[in-house]
PDB file of C-alpha atoms and ligand atoms in Angstrom:
ATOM      1  CA  MET A 126      48.155 -30.432   9.261  1.00 65.00           C
ATOM      2  CA  LYS A 127      45.743 -28.998  11.728  1.00 70.00           C
ATOM      3  CA  LEU A 128      42.420 -27.856  10.388  1.00 73.00           C
ATOM      4  CA  ALA A 129      40.736 -24.782  11.816  1.00 72.00           C
ATOM      5  CA  ALA A 130      37.623 -25.565  13.744  1.00 70.00           C
ATOM      6  CA  PRO A 131      34.606 -25.061  11.521  1.00 69.00           C
ATOM      7  CA  ARG A 132      32.500 -22.027  12.329  1.00 70.00           C
ATOM      8  CA  ASP A 133      29.318 -23.083  13.963  1.00 68.00           C
ATOM      9  CA  TYR A 134      26.793 -21.917  11.412  1.00 63.00           C
ATOM     10  CA  ARG A 135      24.057 -23.797  13.254  1.00 63.00           C
ATOM     11  CA  LYS A 136      23.872 -20.943  15.717  1.00 64.00           C
ATOM     12  CA  MET A 137      23.335 -18.489  12.878  1.00 64.00           C
ATOM     13  CA  LYS A 138      20.919 -20.703  11.046  1.00 66.00           C
ATOM     14  CA  ARG A 139      17.717 -19.129  12.216  1.00 82.00           C
ATOM     15  CA  TRP A 140      15.502 -17.896   9.402  1.00 87.00           C
ATOM     16  CA  ASN A 141      14.050 -14.638  10.638  1.00 94.00           C
ATOM     17  CA  SER A 142      10.960 -13.752   8.672  1.00 97.00           C
ATOM     18  CA  ILE A 143       8.927 -10.566   8.491  1.00 98.00           C
ATOM     19  CA  ALA A 144       6.163 -12.477  10.323  1.00 98.00           C
ATOM     20  CA  ASP A 145       8.528 -12.754  13.315  1.00 97.00           C
ATOM     21  CA  LEU A 146       8.369  -8.953  13.635  1.00 98.00           C
ATOM     22  CA  LEU A 147       4.625  -8.974  14.390  1.00 98.00           C
ATOM     23  CA  ARG A 148       3.727  -8.122  17.991  1.00 97.00           C
ATOM     24  CA  ASP A 149       0.462  -8.309  19.907  1.00 96.00           C
ATOM     25  CA  ALA A 150      -2.176  -5.603  19.584  1.00 95.00           C
ATOM     26  CA  ASP A 151      -1.377  -4.146  23.022  1.00 94.00           C
ATOM     27  CA  VAL A 152       2.343  -3.619  22.348  1.00 93.00           C
ATOM     28  CA  ALA A 153       3.426  -0.105  21.323  1.00 94.00           C
ATOM     29  CA  CYS A 154       5.603  -0.207  18.176  1.00 97.00           C
ATOM     30  CA  PRO A 155       6.899   2.334  15.647  1.00 97.00           C
ATOM     31  CA  VAL A 156       4.901   0.599  12.894  1.00 98.00           C
ATOM     32  CA  SER A 157       1.380  -0.816  13.097  1.00 98.00           C
ATOM     33  CA  LEU A 158      -0.598  -3.114  10.853  1.00 98.00           C
ATOM     34  CA  ILE A 159      -4.333  -3.588  10.562  1.00 98.00           C
ATOM     35  CA  GLY A 160      -6.502  -5.577   8.179  1.00 98.00           C
ATOM     36  CA  ALA A 161      -9.634  -4.099   6.612  1.00 98.00           C
ATOM     37  CA  PRO A 162     -11.213  -7.004   4.736  1.00 98.00           C
ATOM     38  CA  VAL A 163     -13.820  -5.004   2.817  1.00 97.00           C
ATOM     39  CA  LYS A 164     -15.164  -6.953  -0.146  1.00 96.00           C
ATOM     40  CA  LEU A 165     -18.638  -5.561  -0.745  1.00 95.00           C
ATOM     41  CA  GLY A 166     -19.042  -2.784  -3.272  1.00 92.00           C
ATOM     42  CA  SER A 167     -16.407  -4.184  -5.614  1.00 91.00           C
ATOM     43  CA  VAL A 168     -17.130  -3.414  -9.262  1.00 89.00           C
ATOM     44  CA  THR A 169     -15.943  -6.995  -9.918  1.00 84.00           C
ATOM     45  CA  PRO A 170     -17.208  -9.074  -6.959  1.00 88.00           C
ATOM     46  CA  GLY A 171     -14.647 -11.453  -5.490  1.00 93.00           C
ATOM     47  CA  GLY A 172     -12.655 -12.420  -2.435  1.00 96.00           C
ATOM     48  CA  CYS A 173     -10.620  -9.335  -1.411  1.00 97.00           C
ATOM     49  CA  ASP A 174     -11.697 -10.015   2.171  1.00 97.00           C
ATOM     50  CA  LEU A 175      -9.353 -13.015   2.231  1.00 98.00           C
ATOM     51  CA  ALA A 176      -6.244 -10.896   1.675  1.00 98.00           C
ATOM     52  CA  PRO A 177      -5.243  -9.874   5.242  1.00 98.00           C
ATOM     53  CA  VAL A 178      -5.047 -13.492   6.416  1.00 98.00           C
ATOM     54  CA  VAL A 179      -3.221 -14.632   3.278  1.00 98.00           C
ATOM     55  CA  VAL A 180      -0.715 -11.752   3.402  1.00 98.00           C
ATOM     56  CA  ARG A 181       0.089 -12.314   7.078  1.00 98.00           C
ATOM     57  CA  SER A 182       0.672 -15.991   6.300  1.00 98.00           C
ATOM     58  CA  ALA A 183       2.914 -15.142   3.306  1.00 98.00           C
ATOM     59  CA  LEU A 184       5.041 -12.915   5.576  1.00 98.00           C
ATOM     60  CA  LYS A 185       6.462 -16.140   7.005  1.00 97.00           C
ATOM     61  CA  ARG A 186       8.052 -16.753   3.601  1.00 98.00           C
ATOM     62  CA  ILE A 187       9.756 -13.344   3.438  1.00 98.00           C
ATOM     63  CA  SER A 188      13.167 -13.285   5.081  1.00 97.00           C
ATOM     64  CA  ALA A 189      13.891 -10.242   7.212  1.00 97.00           C
ATOM     65  CA  TYR A 190      17.379 -10.080   5.661  1.00 96.00           C
ATOM     66  CA  ASP A 191      17.904  -7.769   2.699  1.00 96.00           C
ATOM     67  CA  VAL A 192      20.869  -9.159   0.785  1.00 96.00           C
ATOM     68  CA  GLU A 193      21.160  -5.962  -1.274  1.00 95.00           C
ATOM     69  CA  THR A 194      21.685  -3.611   1.664  1.00 95.00           C
ATOM     70  CA  ARG A 195      23.189  -6.340   3.892  1.00 95.00           C
ATOM     71  CA  ARG A 196      20.744  -5.373   6.583  1.00 95.00           C
ATOM     72  CA  GLU A 197      18.322  -7.352   8.679  1.00 95.00           C
ATOM     73  CA  ILE A 198      14.991  -5.589   9.159  1.00 96.00           C
ATOM     74  CA  ASP A 199      14.251  -5.403  12.878  1.00 95.00           C
ATOM     75  CA  VAL A 200      11.305  -3.008  13.134  1.00 97.00           C
ATOM     76  CA  PRO A 201       8.664  -4.411  15.502  1.00 97.00           C
ATOM     77  CA  ILE A 202       5.122  -4.184  14.131  1.00 98.00           C
ATOM     78  CA  ARG A 203       2.041  -3.898  16.276  1.00 98.00           C
ATOM     79  CA  ASP A 204      -0.536  -6.222  14.683  1.00 98.00           C
ATOM     80  CA  ALA A 205      -3.910  -4.735  15.567  1.00 98.00           C
ATOM     81  CA  GLY A 206      -5.842  -7.564  13.902  1.00 98.00           C
ATOM     82  CA  ASP A 207      -8.672  -6.978  11.445  1.00 98.00           C
ATOM     83  CA  VAL A 208     -11.598  -4.570  11.536  1.00 98.00           C
ATOM     84  CA  ASP A 209     -14.852  -6.519  11.365  1.00 97.00           C
ATOM     85  CA  VAL A 210     -15.980  -5.250   7.963  1.00 96.00           C
ATOM     86  CA  ALA A 211     -16.049  -8.324   5.700  1.00 93.00           C
ATOM     87  CA  ASP A 212     -19.824  -8.191   5.390  1.00 94.00           C
ATOM     88  CA  VAL A 213     -20.553  -4.489   5.331  1.00 94.00           C
ATOM     89  CA  SER A 214     -20.824  -2.044   2.449  1.00 96.00           C
ATOM     90  CA  PRO A 215     -18.191   0.643   1.748  1.00 96.00           C
ATOM     91  CA  ALA A 216     -20.587   3.229   3.227  1.00 97.00           C
ATOM     92  CA  GLU A 217     -21.056   1.208   6.424  1.00 97.00           C
ATOM     93  CA  CYS A 218     -17.340   0.444   6.750  1.00 97.00           C
ATOM     94  CA  PHE A 219     -16.395   4.121   6.699  1.00 98.00           C
ATOM     95  CA  ARG A 220     -16.755   4.829  10.400  1.00 98.00           C
ATOM     96  CA  PRO A 221     -15.240   1.604  11.835  1.00 98.00           C
ATOM     97  CA  VAL A 222     -12.265   1.661   9.447  1.00 98.00           C
ATOM     98  CA  ARG A 223     -11.628   5.396   9.932  1.00 98.00           C
ATOM     99  CA  ASP A 224     -11.836   5.143  13.717  1.00 98.00           C
ATOM    100  CA  ALA A 225      -9.662   2.025  13.977  1.00 97.00           C
ATOM    101  CA  PHE A 226      -7.097   3.480  11.611  1.00 97.00           C
ATOM    102  CA  ARG A 227      -7.111   6.844  13.370  1.00 97.00           C
ATOM    103  CA  SER A 228      -6.253   5.371  16.770  1.00 96.00           C
ATOM    104  CA  LEU A 229      -3.624   3.146  15.151  1.00 96.00           C
ATOM    105  CA  ALA A 230      -1.986   5.996  13.210  1.00 96.00           C
ATOM    106  CA  HIS A 231      -1.919   8.313  16.223  1.00 96.00           C
ATOM    107  CA  ALA A 232      -0.006   5.729  18.259  1.00 96.00           C
ATOM    108  CA  CYS A 233       2.806   5.038  15.775  1.00 97.00           C
ATOM    109  CA  ALA A 234       4.990   6.635  13.102  1.00 98.00           C
ATOM    110  CA  LEU A 235       3.675   4.533  10.227  1.00 98.00           C
ATOM    111  CA  ALA A 236       0.397   2.659   9.956  1.00 98.00           C
ATOM    112  CA  ILE A 237      -0.110  -0.084   7.375  1.00 98.00           C
ATOM    113  CA  MET A 238      -3.584  -1.128   6.260  1.00 98.00           C
ATOM    114  CA  LEU A 239      -4.149  -4.371   4.385  1.00 98.00           C
ATOM    115  CA  GLY A 240      -7.342  -4.400   2.291  1.00 97.00           C
ATOM    116  CA  GLY A 241      -9.809  -5.361   1.291  1.00 96.00           C
ATOM    117  CA  ASN A 242     -10.850  -3.577  -1.827  1.00 97.00           C
ATOM    118  CA  ASN A 243      -9.950   0.012  -2.614  1.00 98.00           C
ATOM    119  CA  ALA A 244     -12.954   1.338  -0.679  1.00 97.00           C
ATOM    120  CA  ILE A 245     -10.638   1.230   2.373  1.00 98.00           C
ATOM    121  CA  THR A 246      -8.692   4.256   1.158  1.00 98.00           C
ATOM    122  CA  ARG A 247     -11.290   6.941   1.876  1.00 98.00           C
ATOM    123  CA  PRO A 248     -11.715   5.997   5.570  1.00 98.00           C
ATOM    124  CA  GLY A 249      -7.948   5.502   5.811  1.00 98.00           C
ATOM    125  CA  VAL A 250      -7.212   9.029   4.574  1.00 98.00           C
ATOM    126  CA  HIS A 251      -9.841  10.483   6.921  1.00 98.00           C
ATOM    127  CA  GLY A 252      -8.140   8.589   9.754  1.00 98.00           C
ATOM    128  CA  LEU A 253      -5.066  10.820   9.349  1.00 98.00           C
ATOM    129  CA  GLY A 254      -7.070  13.966   9.989  1.00 95.00           C
ATOM    130  CA  ASP A 255      -8.023  17.241   8.294  1.00 97.00           C
ATOM    131  CA  LEU A 256      -8.184  16.662   4.524  1.00 98.00           C
ATOM    132  CA  ASP A 257      -6.650  20.093   3.840  1.00 98.00           C
ATOM    133  CA  LYS A 258      -3.446  18.915   5.463  1.00 98.00           C
ATOM    134  CA  VAL A 259      -3.326  15.302   4.240  1.00 98.00           C
ATOM    135  CA  GLY A 260      -1.743  14.306   0.944  1.00 98.00           C
ATOM    136  CA  LEU A 261      -2.723  11.196  -1.001  1.00 98.00           C
ATOM    137  CA  VAL A 262      -0.563   9.318  -3.489  1.00 99.00           C
ATOM    138  CA  THR A 263      -2.286   6.532  -5.391  1.00 98.00           C
ATOM    139  CA  LEU A 264      -0.425   3.880  -7.352  1.00 98.00           C
ATOM    140  CA  ASP A 265      -3.287   2.573  -9.385  1.00 98.00           C
ATOM    141  CA  ALA A 266      -4.108   1.686 -12.992  1.00 98.00           C
ATOM    142  CA  HIS A 267      -7.319   3.653 -12.484  1.00 98.00           C
ATOM    143  CA  PHE A 268      -8.430   7.127 -11.428  1.00 98.00           C
ATOM    144  CA  ASP A 269     -11.011   5.584  -9.050  1.00 98.00           C
ATOM    145  CA  MET A 270     -13.279   8.516  -9.794  1.00 98.00           C
ATOM    146  CA  ARG A 271     -16.502   6.799 -10.715  1.00 97.00           C
ATOM    147  CA  ASP A 272     -19.608   8.781  -9.885  1.00 95.00           C
ATOM    148  CA  THR A 273     -20.571   8.548  -6.223  1.00 96.00           C
ATOM    149  CA  SER A 274     -24.281   9.259  -6.717  1.00 95.00           C
ATOM    150  CA  GLY A 275     -24.974   5.513  -7.031  1.00 92.00           C
ATOM    151  CA  GLY A 276     -23.138   4.785  -3.767  1.00 95.00           C
ATOM    152  CA  LEU A 277     -19.603   4.078  -2.656  1.00 96.00           C
ATOM    153  CA  THR A 278     -17.636   1.313  -4.402  1.00 95.00           C
ATOM    154  CA  ASN A 279     -14.016   0.280  -4.851  1.00 96.00           C
ATOM    155  CA  GLY A 280     -14.151   2.373  -8.044  1.00 96.00           C
ATOM    156  CA  ASN A 281     -14.680   5.782  -6.472  1.00 97.00           C
ATOM    157  CA  PRO A 282     -12.570   6.407  -3.346  1.00 98.00           C
ATOM    158  CA  VAL A 283     -10.741   9.328  -4.990  1.00 98.00           C
ATOM    159  CA  GLN A 284     -13.976  10.923  -6.202  1.00 98.00           C
ATOM    160  CA  ALA A 285     -15.458  10.415  -2.747  1.00 98.00           C
ATOM    161  CA  LEU A 286     -12.487  12.230  -1.173  1.00 98.00           C
ATOM    162  CA  LEU A 287     -12.903  15.099  -3.644  1.00 98.00           C
ATOM    163  CA  ASP A 288     -16.609  15.153  -2.701  1.00 98.00           C
ATOM    164  CA  ASP A 289     -15.409  15.401   0.926  1.00 98.00           C
ATOM    165  CA  ARG A 290     -13.576  18.597  -0.145  1.00 98.00           C
ATOM    166  CA  MET A 291     -10.094  17.152  -0.228  1.00 98.00           C
ATOM    167  CA  PRO A 292      -8.164  19.557  -2.487  1.00 98.00           C
ATOM    168  CA  GLY A 293      -7.203  17.965  -5.815  1.00 98.00           C
ATOM    169  CA  ALA A 294      -3.739  19.486  -5.403  1.00 98.00           C
ATOM    170  CA  ASN A 295      -3.292  17.134  -2.428  1.00 98.00           C
ATOM    171  CA  ILE A 296      -3.774  14.114  -4.696  1.00 98.00           C
ATOM    172  CA  VAL A 297      -1.083  12.529  -6.885  1.00 98.00           C
ATOM    173  CA  GLN A 298      -2.073   9.607  -9.112  1.00 98.00           C
ATOM    174  CA  ILE A 299       0.678   7.362 -10.465  1.00 98.00           C
ATOM    175  CA  GLY A 300       0.537   4.506 -12.975  1.00 98.00           C
ATOM    176  CA  LEU A 301      -2.667   5.246 -14.872  1.00 98.00           C
ATOM    177  CA  ALA A 302      -3.119   2.664 -17.598  1.00 98.00           C
ATOM    178  CA  PRO A 303      -4.199   3.429 -21.160  1.00 97.00           C
ATOM    179  CA  PHE A 304      -7.517   1.930 -22.297  1.00 98.00           C
ATOM    180  CA  ALA A 305      -8.523   1.292 -18.688  1.00 97.00           C
ATOM    181  CA  ASN A 306     -10.180   4.631 -17.850  1.00 98.00           C
ATOM    182  CA  PRO A 307     -12.846   6.770 -19.501  1.00 98.00           C
ATOM    183  CA  GLN A 308     -12.046  10.214 -20.895  1.00 98.00           C
ATOM    184  CA  TYR A 309     -14.452  12.040 -18.595  1.00 97.00           C
ATOM    185  CA  MET A 310     -12.549  10.788 -15.546  1.00 98.00           C
ATOM    186  CA  HIS A 311      -9.224  12.037 -16.844  1.00 98.00           C
ATOM    187  CA  GLN A 312     -10.878  15.389 -17.514  1.00 98.00           C
ATOM    188  CA  ALA A 313     -12.407  15.459 -14.019  1.00 98.00           C
ATOM    189  CA  ALA A 314      -9.073  14.578 -12.389  1.00 98.00           C
ATOM    190  CA  ARG A 315      -7.329  17.388 -14.286  1.00 98.00           C
ATOM    191  CA  GLU A 316     -10.057  19.879 -13.445  1.00 98.00           C
ATOM    192  CA  ALA A 317      -9.828  18.912  -9.780  1.00 98.00           C
ATOM    193  CA  GLY A 318      -6.101  19.699  -9.926  1.00 98.00           C
ATOM    194  CA  ASN A 319      -4.866  16.160  -9.267  1.00 98.00           C
ATOM    195  CA  ILE A 320      -1.252  15.597 -10.287  1.00 98.00           C
ATOM    196  CA  ILE A 321      -1.240  12.752 -12.813  1.00 98.00           C
ATOM    197  CA  TYR A 322       1.485  10.388 -13.991  1.00 98.00           C
ATOM    198  CA  THR A 323       0.510   7.769 -16.553  1.00 98.00           C
ATOM    199  CA  MET A 324       2.252   4.413 -16.843  1.00 98.00           C
ATOM    200  CA  ALA A 325       4.189   5.879 -19.787  1.00 98.00           C
ATOM    201  CA  ASP A 326       5.416   8.724 -17.543  1.00 98.00           C
ATOM    202  CA  VAL A 327       6.617   6.137 -15.032  1.00 98.00           C
ATOM    203  CA  ARG A 328       8.393   4.203 -17.766  1.00 98.00           C
ATOM    204  CA  ARG A 329      10.023   7.255 -19.341  1.00 98.00           C
ATOM    205  CA  ARG A 330      11.167   8.957 -16.148  1.00 98.00           C
ATOM    206  CA  GLY A 331      11.611   5.977 -13.838  1.00 98.00           C
ATOM    207  CA  VAL A 332       9.433   5.145 -10.863  1.00 98.00           C
ATOM    208  CA  GLU A 333      11.918   6.567  -8.332  1.00 98.00           C
ATOM    209  CA  ALA A 334      11.964   9.999  -9.988  1.00 98.00           C
ATOM    210  CA  VAL A 335       8.179  10.086 -10.238  1.00 98.00           C
ATOM    211  CA  MET A 336       7.613   8.894  -6.690  1.00 98.00           C
ATOM    212  CA  THR A 337      10.164  11.335  -5.254  1.00 98.00           C
ATOM    213  CA  GLU A 338       8.613  14.224  -7.166  1.00 98.00           C
ATOM    214  CA  ALA A 339       5.146  13.211  -5.933  1.00 98.00           C
ATOM    215  CA  LEU A 340       6.201  12.992  -2.282  1.00 98.00           C
ATOM    216  CA  ASP A 341       8.121  16.285  -2.488  1.00 97.00           C
ATOM    217  CA  ALA A 342       5.145  18.072  -4.059  1.00 97.00           C
ATOM    218  CA  LEU A 343       2.804  16.881  -1.313  1.00 98.00           C
ATOM    219  CA  SER A 344       5.352  17.578   1.440  1.00 98.00           C
ATOM    220  CA  ALA A 345       5.297  21.239   0.496  1.00 96.00           C
ATOM    221  CA  ARG A 346       1.582  21.565   1.254  1.00 96.00           C
ATOM    222  CA  CYS A 347       0.631  18.696   3.573  1.00 98.00           C
ATOM    223  CA  SER A 348       1.630  17.687   7.072  1.00 98.00           C
ATOM    224  CA  GLN A 349       1.036  13.974   6.506  1.00 98.00           C
ATOM    225  CA  ILE A 350       0.934  11.732   3.451  1.00 98.00           C
ATOM    226  CA  TYR A 351      -1.098   8.572   2.813  1.00 98.00           C
ATOM    227  CA  VAL A 352       0.054   6.256   0.020  1.00 98.00           C
ATOM    228  CA  ASP A 353      -2.498   3.883  -1.497  1.00 98.00           C
ATOM    229  CA  PHE A 354      -0.974   0.935  -3.333  1.00 99.00           C
ATOM    230  CA  ASP A 355      -3.691  -0.585  -5.493  1.00 98.00           C
ATOM    231  CA  ILE A 356      -2.001  -3.803  -6.520  1.00 98.00           C
ATOM    232  CA  ASP A 357      -3.758  -3.597  -9.903  1.00 98.00           C
ATOM    233  CA  VAL A 358      -1.176  -1.011 -10.981  1.00 98.00           C
ATOM    234  CA  ILE A 359       1.073  -4.032 -11.571  1.00 98.00           C
ATOM    235  CA  GLU A 360       1.233  -5.823 -14.914  1.00 98.00           C
ATOM    236  CA  ARG A 361      -1.528  -8.441 -14.835  1.00 98.00           C
ATOM    237  CA  GLY A 362       0.830 -11.304 -15.632  1.00 97.00           C
ATOM    238  CA  LEU A 363       2.833 -10.375 -12.535  1.00 98.00           C
ATOM    239  CA  ALA A 364      -0.210  -9.947 -10.287  1.00 98.00           C
ATOM    240  CA  PRO A 365      -2.890 -12.429 -11.333  1.00 98.00           C
ATOM    241  CA  GLY A 366      -4.656 -11.949  -8.000  1.00 98.00           C
ATOM    242  CA  ALA A 367      -5.512  -8.349  -8.879  1.00 98.00           C
ATOM    243  CA  PRO A 368      -8.893  -8.371 -10.624  1.00 97.00           C
ATOM    244  CA  GLY A 369      -8.403  -4.902 -12.105  1.00 96.00           C
ATOM    245  CA  ALA A 370      -4.823  -5.366 -13.354  1.00 97.00           C
ATOM    246  CA  ARG A 371      -4.138  -5.056 -17.074  1.00 96.00           C
ATOM    247  CA  PRO A 372      -1.309  -6.183 -19.335  1.00 97.00           C
ATOM    248  CA  GLY A 373       1.234  -3.373 -19.674  1.00 97.00           C
ATOM    249  CA  GLY A 374       1.292  -2.355 -16.026  1.00 98.00           C
ATOM    250  CA  MET A 375       4.102  -1.685 -13.593  1.00 98.00           C
ATOM    251  CA  THR A 376       6.726  -4.337 -12.912  1.00 98.00           C
ATOM    252  CA  THR A 377       6.952  -5.773  -9.419  1.00 98.00           C
ATOM    253  CA  ALA A 378      10.482  -4.309  -9.168  1.00 98.00           C
ATOM    254  CA  GLU A 379       9.055  -0.825  -9.792  1.00 98.00           C
ATOM    255  CA  PHE A 380       6.256  -1.460  -7.288  1.00 98.00           C
ATOM    256  CA  PHE A 381       8.787  -2.501  -4.640  1.00 98.00           C
ATOM    257  CA  ALA A 382      10.982   0.544  -5.322  1.00 98.00           C
ATOM    258  CA  ALA A 383       7.968   2.812  -4.879  1.00 98.00           C
ATOM    259  CA  ALA A 384       7.078   1.072  -1.619  1.00 98.00           C
ATOM    260  CA  ARG A 385      10.590   1.540  -0.259  1.00 98.00           C
ATOM    261  CA  LEU A 386      10.518   5.265  -1.061  1.00 98.00           C
ATOM    262  CA  ALA A 387       7.109   5.635   0.582  1.00 98.00           C
ATOM    263  CA  GLY A 388       8.330   3.834   3.703  1.00 98.00           C
ATOM    264  CA  ALA A 389      11.406   6.053   3.875  1.00 98.00           C
ATOM    265  CA  HIS A 390       9.615   9.394   3.604  1.00 98.00           C
ATOM    266  CA  GLU A 391       9.272  11.206   6.918  1.00 97.00           C
ATOM    267  CA  LYS A 392       5.817  12.540   6.111  1.00 98.00           C
ATOM    268  CA  VAL A 393       4.320   9.238   5.022  1.00 98.00           C
ATOM    269  CA  ALA A 394       2.180   8.313   8.025  1.00 98.00           C
ATOM    270  CA  ALA A 395       0.072   5.627   6.388  1.00 98.00           C
ATOM    271  CA  VAL A 396       0.084   3.184   3.512  1.00 98.00           C
ATOM    272  CA  ASP A 397      -2.482   0.727   2.268  1.00 98.00           C
ATOM    273  CA  LEU A 398      -2.436  -2.268  -0.034  1.00 98.00           C
ATOM    274  CA  ALA A 399      -5.755  -2.777  -1.794  1.00 98.00           C
ATOM    275  CA  GLU A 400      -7.458  -5.010  -4.345  1.00 98.00           C
ATOM    276  CA  PHE A 401      -5.623  -8.279  -3.741  1.00 98.00           C
ATOM    277  CA  ASP A 402      -8.083 -11.127  -4.260  1.00 98.00           C
ATOM    278  CA  PRO A 403      -6.421 -14.383  -3.165  1.00 98.00           C
ATOM    279  CA  SER A 404      -9.189 -16.423  -4.813  1.00 98.00           C
ATOM    280  CA  LEU A 405      -7.793 -15.358  -8.216  1.00 98.00           C
ATOM    281  CA  ASP A 406      -4.119 -15.865  -7.391  1.00 98.00           C
ATOM    282  CA  VAL A 407      -1.859 -18.262  -9.280  1.00 98.00           C
ATOM    283  CA  SER A 408       1.063 -20.024  -7.601  1.00 98.00           C
ATOM    284  CA  ASP A 409       0.937 -17.484  -4.729  1.00 98.00           C
ATOM    285  CA  ILE A 410       2.438 -14.836  -7.029  1.00 98.00           C
ATOM    286  CA  THR A 411       0.313 -11.964  -5.780  1.00 98.00           C
ATOM    287  CA  ALA A 412       0.480 -13.135  -2.161  1.00 98.00           C
ATOM    288  CA  LEU A 413       4.271 -13.001  -2.346  1.00 98.00           C
ATOM    289  CA  VAL A 414       4.164  -9.586  -4.024  1.00 98.00           C
ATOM    290  CA  ALA A 415       1.937  -8.284  -1.226  1.00 98.00           C
ATOM    291  CA  ALA A 416       4.119  -9.806   1.484  1.00 98.00           C
ATOM    292  CA  ARG A 417       7.313  -8.393   0.014  1.00 98.00           C
ATOM    293  CA  TRP A 418       5.546  -5.037  -0.278  1.00 98.00           C
ATOM    294  CA  VAL A 419       5.322  -5.092   3.539  1.00 98.00           C
ATOM    295  CA  ALA A 420       9.062  -5.861   3.711  1.00 98.00           C
ATOM    296  CA  GLU A 421       9.860  -2.975   1.342  1.00 98.00           C
ATOM    297  CA  ILE A 422       7.773  -0.540   3.395  1.00 98.00           C
ATOM    298  CA  LEU A 423       9.700  -1.651   6.493  1.00 98.00           C
ATOM    299  CA  ALA A 424      13.060  -1.444   4.703  1.00 98.00           C
ATOM    300  CA  GLY A 425      12.236   2.128   3.730  1.00 98.00           C
ATOM    301  CA  PHE A 426      11.082   2.909   7.254  1.00 98.00           C
ATOM    302  CA  SER A 427      14.423   1.618   8.587  1.00 97.00           C
ATOM    303  CA  ASP A 428      16.117   4.353   6.514  1.00 94.00           C
ATOM    304  CA  ARG A 429      14.296   7.151   8.328  1.00 95.00           C
ATOM    305  CA  SER A 430      16.604   9.293  10.396  1.00 80.00           C
ATOM    306  CA  GLY A 431      14.260  10.121  13.280  1.00 62.00           C
TER     307      GLY A 431
HETATM  308 MN1  LIG B 743      -8.057   1.330  -7.270  1.00 58.53          MN
END
């Protein structure tokens, strides 16, 4: 009996990772990535500045092949490096982060910013342009509406944007955790006109329904949408490297589904991942969550028609 020649799987054996999609800073690509390692001004001081390096390294462990859709992600990513903001306050980082992110976002369809703490979100949103026309979705356990009179922190980017006259109706907040926010902030968010979905809303309706409704609502009134993924929206046990995370938060599966929908939406021009502190991580759990988040954004982006 003659045996068929074995297929040469050695030729197919290459492990393509998401890190293999990164290109140099001078190469034009549909998607761009920049690090903004802001750590000062954190309500809980830590090592959020370490995240961009750790996430890029973890991308090597994320295969570019999505077994569920049977598709290999092949979107090249312009890696613009990191803005030099590890030792400056949120107030001082505003201009360099906004300007770097603005030039990045103008040159591509989707710009990804790796924090850093959540103070990166205000300059990121300004980088897209006129606040009347920009929508913001936050996935965050917190309103991030601490008073700004004592200065900018990672606890007040949303309040700071409202102070900048961003309309509350342009802001959707998803995943707010019980017993993690004060009453006055909820009141202030409602009075500003922010659209609010608590963690219970996400659980009852499903993250896809909530995220789709949020993006549709902002599409109707905004020309571009920025989605801020504060990793502390995730259940603390599933994201130990998120200093603000609490038990009872979002599952990683829900977080990934939300990321894929954000990546797929034509009006989403920018996304950020904030509040990952590698110095608190356990067994690389949060690093791998953050790295797969990048893959999910890209998988969504690959679904765009244009
Ligand atoms: Mn936050």
